[in-house]
GROMACS .gro file of C-alpha atoms in nm:
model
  116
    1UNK     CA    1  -4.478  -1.144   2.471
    2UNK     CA    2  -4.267  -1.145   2.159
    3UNK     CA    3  -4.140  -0.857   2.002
    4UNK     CA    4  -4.210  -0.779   1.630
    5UNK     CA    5  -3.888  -0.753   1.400
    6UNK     CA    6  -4.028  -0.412   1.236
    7UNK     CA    7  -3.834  -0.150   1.223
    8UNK     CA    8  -3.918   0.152   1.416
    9UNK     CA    9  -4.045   0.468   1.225
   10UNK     CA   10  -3.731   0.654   1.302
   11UNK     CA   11  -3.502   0.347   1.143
   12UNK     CA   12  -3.710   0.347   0.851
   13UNK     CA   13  -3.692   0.696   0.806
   14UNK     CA   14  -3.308   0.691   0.882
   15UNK     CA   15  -3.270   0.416   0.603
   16UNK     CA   16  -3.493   0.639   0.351
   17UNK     CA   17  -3.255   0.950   0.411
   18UNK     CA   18  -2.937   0.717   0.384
   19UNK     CA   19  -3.086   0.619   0.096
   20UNK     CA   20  -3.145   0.943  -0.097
   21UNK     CA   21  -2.850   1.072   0.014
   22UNK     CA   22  -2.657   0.762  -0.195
   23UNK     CA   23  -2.870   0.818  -0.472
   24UNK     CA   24  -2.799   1.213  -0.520
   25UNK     CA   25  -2.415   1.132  -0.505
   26UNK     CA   26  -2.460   0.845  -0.782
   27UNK     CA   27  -2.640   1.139  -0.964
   28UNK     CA   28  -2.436   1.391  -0.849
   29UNK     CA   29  -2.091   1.184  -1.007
   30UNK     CA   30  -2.313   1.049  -1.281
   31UNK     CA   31  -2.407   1.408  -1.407
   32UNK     CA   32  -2.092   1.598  -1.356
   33UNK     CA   33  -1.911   1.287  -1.548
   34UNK     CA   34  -2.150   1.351  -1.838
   35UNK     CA   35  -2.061   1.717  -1.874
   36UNK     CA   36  -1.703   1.663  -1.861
   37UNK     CA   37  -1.709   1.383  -2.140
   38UNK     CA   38  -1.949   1.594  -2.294
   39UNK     CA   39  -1.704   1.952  -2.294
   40UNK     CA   40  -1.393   1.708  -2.374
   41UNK     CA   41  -1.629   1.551  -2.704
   42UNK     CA   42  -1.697   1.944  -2.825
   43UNK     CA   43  -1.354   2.056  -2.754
   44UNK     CA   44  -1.292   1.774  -3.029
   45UNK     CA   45  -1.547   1.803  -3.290
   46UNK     CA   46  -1.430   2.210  -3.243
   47UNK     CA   47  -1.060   2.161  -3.265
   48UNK     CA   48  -1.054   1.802  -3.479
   49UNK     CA   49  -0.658   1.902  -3.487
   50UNK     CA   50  -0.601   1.856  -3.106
   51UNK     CA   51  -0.625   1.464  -3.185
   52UNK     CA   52  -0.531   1.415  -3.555
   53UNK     CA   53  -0.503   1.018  -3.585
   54UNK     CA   54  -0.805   0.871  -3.452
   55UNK     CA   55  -1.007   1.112  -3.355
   56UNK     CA   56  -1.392   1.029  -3.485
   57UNK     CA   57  -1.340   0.695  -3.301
   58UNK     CA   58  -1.244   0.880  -2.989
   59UNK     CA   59  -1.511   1.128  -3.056
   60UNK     CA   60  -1.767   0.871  -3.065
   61UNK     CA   61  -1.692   0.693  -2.730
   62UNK     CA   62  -1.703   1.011  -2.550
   63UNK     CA   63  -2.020   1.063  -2.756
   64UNK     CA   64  -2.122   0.704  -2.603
   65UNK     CA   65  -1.985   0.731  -2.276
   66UNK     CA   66  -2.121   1.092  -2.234
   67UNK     CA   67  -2.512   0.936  -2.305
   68UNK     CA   68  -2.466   0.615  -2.088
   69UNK     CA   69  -2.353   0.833  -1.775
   70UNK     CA   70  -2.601   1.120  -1.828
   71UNK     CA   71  -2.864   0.887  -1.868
   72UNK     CA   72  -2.768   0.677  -1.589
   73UNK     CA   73  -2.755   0.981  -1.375
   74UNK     CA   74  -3.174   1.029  -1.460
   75UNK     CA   75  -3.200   0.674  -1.384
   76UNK     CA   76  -3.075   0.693  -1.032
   77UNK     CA   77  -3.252   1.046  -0.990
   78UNK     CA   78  -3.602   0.903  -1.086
   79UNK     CA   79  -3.569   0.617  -0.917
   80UNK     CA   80  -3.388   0.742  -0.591
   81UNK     CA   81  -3.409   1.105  -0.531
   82UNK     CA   82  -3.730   1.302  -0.409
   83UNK     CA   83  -3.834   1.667  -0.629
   84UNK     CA   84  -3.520   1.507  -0.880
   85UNK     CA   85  -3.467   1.798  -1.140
   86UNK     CA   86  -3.258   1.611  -1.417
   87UNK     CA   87  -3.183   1.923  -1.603
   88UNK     CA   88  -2.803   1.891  -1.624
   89UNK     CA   89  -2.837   1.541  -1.701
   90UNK     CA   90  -3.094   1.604  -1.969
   91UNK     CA   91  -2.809   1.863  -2.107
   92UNK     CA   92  -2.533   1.619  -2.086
   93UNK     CA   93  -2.773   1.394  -2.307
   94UNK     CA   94  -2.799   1.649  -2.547
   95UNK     CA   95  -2.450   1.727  -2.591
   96UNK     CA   96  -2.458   1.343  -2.619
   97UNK     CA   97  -2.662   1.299  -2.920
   98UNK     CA   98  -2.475   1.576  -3.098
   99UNK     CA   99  -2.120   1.427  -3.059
  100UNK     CA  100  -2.266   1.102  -3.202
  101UNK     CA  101  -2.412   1.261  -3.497
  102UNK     CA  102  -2.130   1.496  -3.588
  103UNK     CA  103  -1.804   1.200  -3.485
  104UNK     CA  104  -2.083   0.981  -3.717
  105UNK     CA  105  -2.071   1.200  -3.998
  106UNK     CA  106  -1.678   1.221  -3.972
  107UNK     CA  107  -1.644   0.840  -3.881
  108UNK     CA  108  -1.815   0.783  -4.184
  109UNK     CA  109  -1.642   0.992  -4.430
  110UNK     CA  110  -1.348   0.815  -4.272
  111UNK     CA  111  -1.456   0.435  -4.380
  112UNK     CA  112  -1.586   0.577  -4.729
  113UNK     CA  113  -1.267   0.713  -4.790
  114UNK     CA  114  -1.113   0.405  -4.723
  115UNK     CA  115  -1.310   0.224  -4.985
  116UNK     CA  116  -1.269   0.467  -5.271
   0.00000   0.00000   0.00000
């Protein structure tokens, strides 16, 4: 009699753990690299005079990069991760938002400067 190619119960539950273990250390990184954009975006928009030339533009891809990564990091949690609590993530998008809108507002005086 032929055997069926199934995997047994215990493979399918080893898979499943292997798994959710990948997906709470793409969260894990994900997250942490949010808040450390996100801190290195506030430290600028607090101190504009650490970066003097330049520094809206970089305040707005760390604004960027801050959202993609904490937003990724729910992504991978909702999708991947059992009882997934995404508050850190859900901070790092906050911090997110606000470095766009403040490195927006001085991006923008910037450019309008330019042109008067």
């Amino acid at each position: 009699m032929a055997r069926s190619r199934r995997p047994s119960a215990a493979q399918r539950a080893a898979e499943k753990a292997e798994a959710q273990a990948a997906a709470r250390r793409g969260v894990r990184i994900c997250t942490w690299a949010s808040l450390v954009t996100a801190v290195l975006g506030i430290l600028l928009l607090a101190v504009p005079k650490l970066l003097p030339f330049g520094g809206p533009w970089v305040q707005l891809v760390l604004g960027a990069l801050t959202l993609i990564l904490s937003f990724r990091a729910r992504a991978i949690g909702m999708r991947g991760v059992e009882d997934f609590d995404g508050r850190l993530s859900l901070l790092g998008a906050l911090a997110g938002f606000g470095i766009m809108f403040f490195a927006g507002q001085a991006a923008f005086s910037v450019i309008s400067a330019l042109g008067h």
